[in-house]
Amino acid sequence: MPSSRKNSSRSALGDLERAVMDVLWSRSVDETVTVRDVHEEVSAQREVAYTTVMTVMDRLARKELVVQERDGRAYRYRASASRGEMTASLMRTTLDDLGSDDRTGALVAFVGDASAEELQALRDALARIPDDRDPPPSGV
């Protein structure tokens, strides 16, 4: 079955992009870092050129996954969303690409594979949702 390329720039991270995002996600929400900061952390785990990290960070900024802020002649970067927010967005995009019947089946299958801890987190999250967000009964 062929895969859809819709939203591919936002939906899939390459290995190096993920490593860069991991560095950004390890910081507080408002903390910004330089390419040098990210390169130091990423290159401790793998051999990668400074210019390659700079290119990846620029590409992530164009994908709007990273906020790029001018600081003199250089830039500082931070993640535009938390890891959880980005994951939720990717899940919503994938579910939106499915028909309504497939969407329900996908959600059921997803929950069916969840661990006990994940199921409890889901129950806790559902309990926090106001009742007025419940969909109307079928046929209304």
PDB file of N, CA and C in Angstrom, residues 61-131:
ATOM      1  N   ALA A  61      13.433  24.709  11.270  1.00  0.00           N
ATOM      2  CA  ALA A  61      12.791  26.021  11.393  1.00  0.00           C
ATOM      3  C   ALA A  61      11.836  26.254  10.218  1.00  0.00           C
ATOM      4  N   ARG A  62      12.236  25.870   9.004  1.00  0.00           N
ATOM      5  CA  ARG A  62      11.360  26.013   7.836  1.00  0.00           C
ATOM      6  C   ARG A  62      10.123  25.124   7.966  1.00  0.00           C
ATOM      7  N   LYS A  63      10.261  23.980   8.621  1.00  0.00           N
ATOM      8  CA  LYS A  63       9.120  23.082   8.869  1.00  0.00           C
ATOM      9  C   LYS A  63       8.268  23.577  10.038  1.00  0.00           C
ATOM     10  N   GLU A  64       8.707  24.654  10.684  1.00  0.00           N
ATOM     11  CA  GLU A  64       8.028  25.250  11.840  1.00  0.00           C
ATOM     12  C   GLU A  64       8.001  24.342  13.057  1.00  0.00           C
ATOM     13  N   LEU A  65       8.978  23.446  13.141  1.00  0.00           N
ATOM     14  CA  LEU A  65       9.125  22.598  14.323  1.00  0.00           C
ATOM     15  C   LEU A  65      10.044  23.256  15.339  1.00  0.00           C
ATOM     16  N   VAL A  66      10.799  24.241  14.872  1.00  0.00           N
ATOM     17  CA  VAL A  66      11.770  24.958  15.689  1.00  0.00           C
ATOM     18  C   VAL A  66      11.557  26.451  15.470  1.00  0.00           C
ATOM     19  N   VAL A  67      11.665  27.224  16.543  1.00  0.00           N
ATOM     20  CA  VAL A  67      11.608  28.678  16.449  1.00  0.00           C
ATOM     21  C   VAL A  67      13.039  29.179  16.354  1.00  0.00           C
ATOM     22  N   GLN A  68      13.296  30.004  15.348  1.00  0.00           N
ATOM     23  CA  GLN A  68      14.633  30.553  15.083  1.00  0.00           C
ATOM     24  C   GLN A  68      14.577  32.039  15.407  1.00  0.00           C
ATOM     25  N   GLU A  69      15.414  32.479  16.366  1.00  0.00           N
ATOM     26  CA  GLU A  69      15.422  33.881  16.787  1.00  0.00           C
ATOM     27  C   GLU A  69      16.804  34.474  16.543  1.00  0.00           C
ATOM     28  N   ARG A  70      16.830  35.653  15.928  1.00  0.00           N
ATOM     29  CA  ARG A  70      18.082  36.336  15.637  1.00  0.00           C
ATOM     30  C   ARG A  70      18.730  36.799  16.938  1.00  0.00           C
ATOM     31  N   ASP A  71      20.032  36.571  17.068  1.00  0.00           N
ATOM     32  CA  ASP A  71      20.815  37.018  18.226  1.00  0.00           C
ATOM     33  C   ASP A  71      22.130  37.550  17.683  1.00  0.00           C
ATOM     34  N   GLY A  72      22.148  38.841  17.357  1.00  0.00           N
ATOM     35  CA  GLY A  72      23.334  39.404  16.714  1.00  0.00           C
ATOM     36  C   GLY A  72      23.451  38.868  15.301  1.00  0.00           C
ATOM     37  N   ARG A  73      24.614  38.284  14.994  1.00  0.00           N
ATOM     38  CA  ARG A  73      24.813  37.709  13.666  1.00  0.00           C
ATOM     39  C   ARG A  73      24.429  36.234  13.608  1.00  0.00           C
ATOM     40  N   ALA A  74      24.082  35.679  14.726  1.00  0.00           N
ATOM     41  CA  ALA A  74      23.747  34.249  14.783  1.00  0.00           C
ATOM     42  C   ALA A  74      22.266  34.079  15.109  1.00  0.00           C
ATOM     43  N   TYR A  75      21.873  32.837  15.276  1.00  0.00           N
ATOM     44  CA  TYR A  75      20.504  32.505  15.661  1.00  0.00           C
ATOM     45  C   TYR A  75      20.512  31.672  16.928  1.00  0.00           C
ATOM     46  N   ARG A  76      19.406  31.763  17.650  1.00  0.00           N
ATOM     47  CA  ARG A  76      19.148  30.896  18.787  1.00  0.00           C
ATOM     48  C   ARG A  76      17.868  30.139  18.461  1.00  0.00           C
ATOM     49  N   TYR A  77      17.765  28.924  19.004  1.00  0.00           N
ATOM     50  CA  TYR A  77      16.669  28.036  18.633  1.00  0.00           C
ATOM     51  C   TYR A  77      15.998  27.457  19.868  1.00  0.00           C
ATOM     52  N   ARG A  78      14.702  27.147  19.679  1.00  0.00           N
ATOM     53  CA  ARG A  78      13.948  26.390  20.691  1.00  0.00           C
ATOM     54  C   ARG A  78      12.869  25.613  19.960  1.00  0.00           C
ATOM     55  N   ALA A  79      12.409  24.543  20.569  1.00  0.00           N
ATOM     56  CA  ALA A  79      11.333  23.754  19.972  1.00  0.00           C
ATOM     57  C   ALA A  79      10.068  24.594  19.949  1.00  0.00           C
ATOM     58  N   SER A  80       9.293  24.496  18.883  1.00  0.00           N
ATOM     59  CA  SER A  80       8.045  25.262  18.791  1.00  0.00           C
ATOM     60  C   SER A  80       6.929  24.601  19.585  1.00  0.00           C
ATOM     61  N   ALA A  81       7.104  23.331  19.953  1.00  0.00           N
ATOM     62  CA  ALA A  81       6.118  22.596  20.742  1.00  0.00           C
ATOM     63  C   ALA A  81       6.846  21.528  21.544  1.00  0.00           C
ATOM     64  N   SER A  82       6.224  21.098  22.618  1.00  0.00           N
ATOM     65  CA  SER A  82       6.811  20.022  23.413  1.00  0.00           C
ATOM     66  C   SER A  82       6.745  18.714  22.627  1.00  0.00           C
ATOM     67  N   ARG A  83       7.469  17.720  23.077  1.00  0.00           N
ATOM     68  CA  ARG A  83       7.433  16.409  22.435  1.00  0.00           C
ATOM     69  C   ARG A  83       5.998  15.857  22.437  1.00  0.00           C
ATOM     70  N   GLY A  84       5.294  15.997  23.556  1.00  0.00           N
ATOM     71  CA  GLY A  84       3.923  15.513  23.645  1.00  0.00           C
ATOM     72  C   GLY A  84       2.990  16.251  22.701  1.00  0.00           C
ATOM     73  N   GLU A  85       3.133  17.576  22.617  1.00  0.00           N
ATOM     74  CA  GLU A  85       2.286  18.361  21.711  1.00  0.00           C
ATOM     75  C   GLU A  85       2.551  17.986  20.251  1.00  0.00           C
ATOM     76  N   MET A  86       3.813  17.775  19.912  1.00  0.00           N
ATOM     77  CA  MET A  86       4.139  17.404  18.535  1.00  0.00           C
ATOM     78  C   MET A  86       3.594  16.004  18.213  1.00  0.00           C
ATOM     79  N   THR A  87       3.735  15.092  19.140  1.00  0.00           N
ATOM     80  CA  THR A  87       3.219  13.741  18.931  1.00  0.00           C
ATOM     81  C   THR A  87       1.706  13.775  18.748  1.00  0.00           C
ATOM     82  N   ALA A  88       1.017  14.545  19.576  1.00  0.00           N
ATOM     83  CA  ALA A  88      -0.440  14.662  19.457  1.00  0.00           C
ATOM     84  C   ALA A  88      -0.831  15.249  18.101  1.00  0.00           C
ATOM     85  N   SER A  89      -0.093  16.235  17.645  1.00  0.00           N
ATOM     86  CA  SER A  89      -0.372  16.841  16.343  1.00  0.00           C
ATOM     87  C   SER A  89      -0.202  15.826  15.213  1.00  0.00           C
ATOM     88  N   LEU A  90       0.860  15.029  15.294  1.00  0.00           N
ATOM     89  CA  LEU A  90       1.092  14.001  14.273  1.00  0.00           C
ATOM     90  C   LEU A  90      -0.026  12.955  14.290  1.00  0.00           C
ATOM     91  N   MET A  91      -0.466  12.597  15.486  1.00  0.00           N
ATOM     92  CA  MET A  91      -1.550  11.624  15.601  1.00  0.00           C
ATOM     93  C   MET A  91      -2.842  12.194  15.011  1.00  0.00           C
ATOM     94  N   ARG A  92      -3.136  13.480  15.311  1.00  0.00           N
ATOM     95  CA  ARG A  92      -4.341  14.107  14.761  1.00  0.00           C
ATOM     96  C   ARG A  92      -4.276  14.172  13.239  1.00  0.00           C
ATOM     97  N   THR A  93      -3.122  14.514  12.697  1.00  0.00           N
ATOM     98  CA  THR A  93      -2.963  14.582  11.244  1.00  0.00           C
ATOM     99  C   THR A  93      -3.211  13.223  10.616  1.00  0.00           C
ATOM    100  N   THR A  94      -2.646  12.187  11.208  1.00  0.00           N
ATOM    101  CA  THR A  94      -2.842  10.837  10.688  1.00  0.00           C
ATOM    102  C   THR A  94      -4.305  10.430  10.769  1.00  0.00           C
ATOM    103  N   LEU A  95      -4.944  10.691  11.897  1.00  0.00           N
ATOM    104  CA  LEU A  95      -6.355  10.338  12.053  1.00  0.00           C
ATOM    105  C   LEU A  95      -7.236  11.145  11.099  1.00  0.00           C
ATOM    106  N   ASP A  96      -6.891  12.414  10.865  1.00  0.00           N
ATOM    107  CA  ASP A  96      -7.663  13.244   9.941  1.00  0.00           C
ATOM    108  C   ASP A  96      -7.579  12.722   8.516  1.00  0.00           C
ATOM    109  N   ASP A  97      -6.466  12.051   8.185  1.00  0.00           N
ATOM    110  CA  ASP A  97      -6.300  11.489   6.844  1.00  0.00           C
ATOM    111  C   ASP A  97      -7.165  10.247   6.622  1.00  0.00           C
ATOM    112  N   LEU A  98      -7.674   9.670   7.711  1.00  0.00           N
ATOM    113  CA  LEU A  98      -8.508   8.466   7.611  1.00  0.00           C
ATOM    114  C   LEU A  98      -9.975   8.859   7.506  1.00  0.00           C
ATOM    115  N   GLY A  99     -10.784   7.974   6.965  1.00  0.00           N
ATOM    116  CA  GLY A  99     -12.225   8.169   6.988  1.00  0.00           C
ATOM    117  C   GLY A  99     -12.727   7.971   8.403  1.00  0.00           C
ATOM    118  N   SER A 100     -13.959   8.368   8.674  1.00  0.00           N
ATOM    119  CA  SER A 100     -14.482   8.275  10.039  1.00  0.00           C
ATOM    120  C   SER A 100     -14.515   6.841  10.549  1.00  0.00           C
ATOM    121  N   ASP A 101     -14.830   5.862   9.686  1.00  0.00           N
ATOM    122  CA  ASP A 101     -14.844   4.461  10.129  1.00  0.00           C
ATOM    123  C   ASP A 101     -13.436   3.998  10.473  1.00  0.00           C
ATOM    124  N   ASP A 102     -12.473   4.324   9.632  1.00  0.00           N
ATOM    125  CA  ASP A 102     -11.086   3.927   9.869  1.00  0.00           C
ATOM    126  C   ASP A 102     -10.522   4.624  11.097  1.00  0.00           C
ATOM    127  N   ARG A 103     -10.930   5.846  11.340  1.00  0.00           N
ATOM    128  CA  ARG A 103     -10.446   6.620  12.487  1.00  0.00           C
ATOM    129  C   ARG A 103     -10.815   5.912  13.786  1.00  0.00           C
ATOM    130  N   THR A 104     -12.076   5.493  13.899  1.00  0.00           N
ATOM    131  CA  THR A 104     -12.516   4.788  15.107  1.00  0.00           C
ATOM    132  C   THR A 104     -11.745   3.488  15.280  1.00  0.00           C
ATOM    133  N   GLY A 105     -11.587   2.746  14.202  1.00  0.00           N
ATOM    134  CA  GLY A 105     -10.828   1.494  14.272  1.00  0.00           C
ATOM    135  C   GLY A 105      -9.387   1.715  14.674  1.00  0.00           C
ATOM    136  N   ALA A 106      -8.782   2.775  14.153  1.00  0.00           N
ATOM    137  CA  ALA A 106      -7.391   3.084  14.501  1.00  0.00           C
ATOM    138  C   ALA A 106      -7.266   3.428  15.977  1.00  0.00           C
ATOM    139  N   LEU A 107      -8.199   4.218  16.495  1.00  0.00           N
ATOM    140  CA  LEU A 107      -8.161   4.575  17.914  1.00  0.00           C
ATOM    141  C   LEU A 107      -8.331   3.345  18.801  1.00  0.00           C
ATOM    142  N   VAL A 108      -9.254   2.468  18.430  1.00  0.00           N
ATOM    143  CA  VAL A 108      -9.480   1.243  19.205  1.00  0.00           C
ATOM    144  C   VAL A 108      -8.232   0.362  19.174  1.00  0.00           C
ATOM    145  N   ALA A 109      -7.627   0.210  18.015  1.00  0.00           N
ATOM    146  CA  ALA A 109      -6.415  -0.611  17.901  1.00  0.00           C
ATOM    147  C   ALA A 109      -5.267   0.007  18.698  1.00  0.00           C
ATOM    148  N   PHE A 110      -5.166   1.328  18.656  1.00  0.00           N
ATOM    149  CA  PHE A 110      -4.108   2.020  19.396  1.00  0.00           C
ATOM    150  C   PHE A 110      -4.255   1.778  20.896  1.00  0.00           C
ATOM    151  N   VAL A 111      -5.450   1.959  21.396  1.00  0.00           N
ATOM    152  CA  VAL A 111      -5.701   1.767  22.831  1.00  0.00           C
ATOM    153  C   VAL A 111      -5.525   0.301  23.203  1.00  0.00           C
ATOM    154  N   GLY A 112      -5.865  -0.597  22.285  1.00  0.00           N
ATOM    155  CA  GLY A 112      -5.716  -2.024  22.548  1.00  0.00           C
ATOM    156  C   GLY A 112      -4.270  -2.437  22.776  1.00  0.00           C
ATOM    157  N   ASP A 113      -3.331  -1.677  22.227  1.00  0.00           N
ATOM    158  CA  ASP A 113      -1.911  -1.976  22.394  1.00  0.00           C
ATOM    159  C   ASP A 113      -1.272  -1.222  23.554  1.00  0.00           C
ATOM    160  N   ALA A 114      -2.031  -0.417  24.251  1.00  0.00           N
ATOM    161  CA  ALA A 114      -1.478   0.414  25.325  1.00  0.00           C
ATOM    162  C   ALA A 114      -1.158  -0.421  26.567  1.00  0.00           C
ATOM    163  N   SER A 115      -0.136   0.028  27.280  1.00  0.00           N
ATOM    164  CA  SER A 115       0.231  -0.616  28.549  1.00  0.00           C
ATOM    165  C   SER A 115      -0.747  -0.182  29.636  1.00  0.00           C
ATOM    166  N   ALA A 116      -0.675  -0.828  30.776  1.00  0.00           N
ATOM    167  CA  ALA A 116      -1.543  -0.478  31.898  1.00  0.00           C
ATOM    168  C   ALA A 116      -1.312   0.981  32.322  1.00  0.00           C
ATOM    169  N   GLU A 117      -0.061   1.422  32.330  1.00  0.00           N
ATOM    170  CA  GLU A 117       0.253   2.805  32.704  1.00  0.00           C
ATOM    171  C   GLU A 117      -0.313   3.786  31.687  1.00  0.00           C
ATOM    172  N   GLU A 118      -0.208   3.443  30.401  1.00  0.00           N
ATOM    173  CA  GLU A 118      -0.738   4.321  29.355  1.00  0.00           C
ATOM    174  C   GLU A 118      -2.256   4.392  29.425  1.00  0.00           C
ATOM    175  N   LEU A 119      -2.896   3.253  29.711  1.00  0.00           N
ATOM    176  CA  LEU A 119      -4.350   3.247  29.845  1.00  0.00           C
ATOM    177  C   LEU A 119      -4.799   4.105  31.025  1.00  0.00           C
ATOM    178  N   GLN A 120      -4.068   4.041  32.123  1.00  0.00           N
ATOM    179  CA  GLN A 120      -4.421   4.870  33.281  1.00  0.00           C
ATOM    180  C   GLN A 120      -4.235   6.344  32.954  1.00  0.00           C
ATOM    181  N   ALA A 121      -3.165   6.692  32.244  1.00  0.00           N
ATOM    182  CA  ALA A 121      -2.954   8.083  31.838  1.00  0.00           C
ATOM    183  C   ALA A 121      -4.085   8.546  30.922  1.00  0.00           C
ATOM    184  N   LEU A 122      -4.536   7.669  30.049  1.00  0.00           N
ATOM    185  CA  LEU A 122      -5.645   7.999  29.159  1.00  0.00           C
ATOM    186  C   LEU A 122      -6.938   8.198  29.954  1.00  0.00           C
ATOM    187  N   ARG A 123      -7.196   7.310  30.906  1.00  0.00           N
ATOM    188  CA  ARG A 123      -8.393   7.460  31.756  1.00  0.00           C
ATOM    189  C   ARG A 123      -8.349   8.787  32.510  1.00  0.00           C
ATOM    190  N   ASP A 124      -7.179   9.112  33.063  1.00  0.00           N
ATOM    191  CA  ASP A 124      -7.028  10.368  33.807  1.00  0.00           C
ATOM    192  C   ASP A 124      -7.265  11.573  32.894  1.00  0.00           C
ATOM    193  N   ALA A 125      -6.739  11.508  31.687  1.00  0.00           N
ATOM    194  CA  ALA A 125      -6.911  12.608  30.736  1.00  0.00           C
ATOM    195  C   ALA A 125      -8.374  12.745  30.332  1.00  0.00           C
ATOM    196  N   LEU A 126      -9.037  11.625  30.070  1.00  0.00           N
ATOM    197  CA  LEU A 126     -10.454  11.669  29.692  1.00  0.00           C
ATOM    198  C   LEU A 126     -11.310  12.224  30.823  1.00  0.00           C
ATOM    199  N   ALA A 127     -10.944  11.933  32.059  1.00  0.00           N
ATOM    200  CA  ALA A 127     -11.708  12.419  33.207  1.00  0.00           C
ATOM    201  C   ALA A 127     -11.604  13.940  33.344  1.00  0.00           C
ATOM    202  N   ARG A 128     -10.551  14.536  32.810  1.00  0.00           N
ATOM    203  CA  ARG A 128     -10.358  15.987  32.899  1.00  0.00           C
ATOM    204  C   ARG A 128     -11.079  16.751  31.796  1.00  0.00           C
ATOM    205  N   ILE A 129     -11.621  16.052  30.808  1.00  0.00           N
ATOM    206  CA  ILE A 129     -12.291  16.720  29.692  1.00  0.00           C
ATOM    207  C   ILE A 129     -13.702  17.090  30.118  1.00  0.00           C
ATOM    208  N   PRO A 130     -14.105  18.353  29.930  1.00  0.00           N
ATOM    209  CA  PRO A 130     -15.455  18.764  30.323  1.00  0.00           C
ATOM    210  C   PRO A 130     -16.518  17.989  29.556  1.00  0.00           C
ATOM    211  N   ASP A 131     -17.648  17.736  30.202  1.00  0.00           N
ATOM    212  CA  ASP A 131     -18.748  16.981  29.598  1.00  0.00           C
ATOM    213  C   ASP A 131     -19.289  17.655  28.341  1.00  0.00           C
TER     214      ASP A 131
END
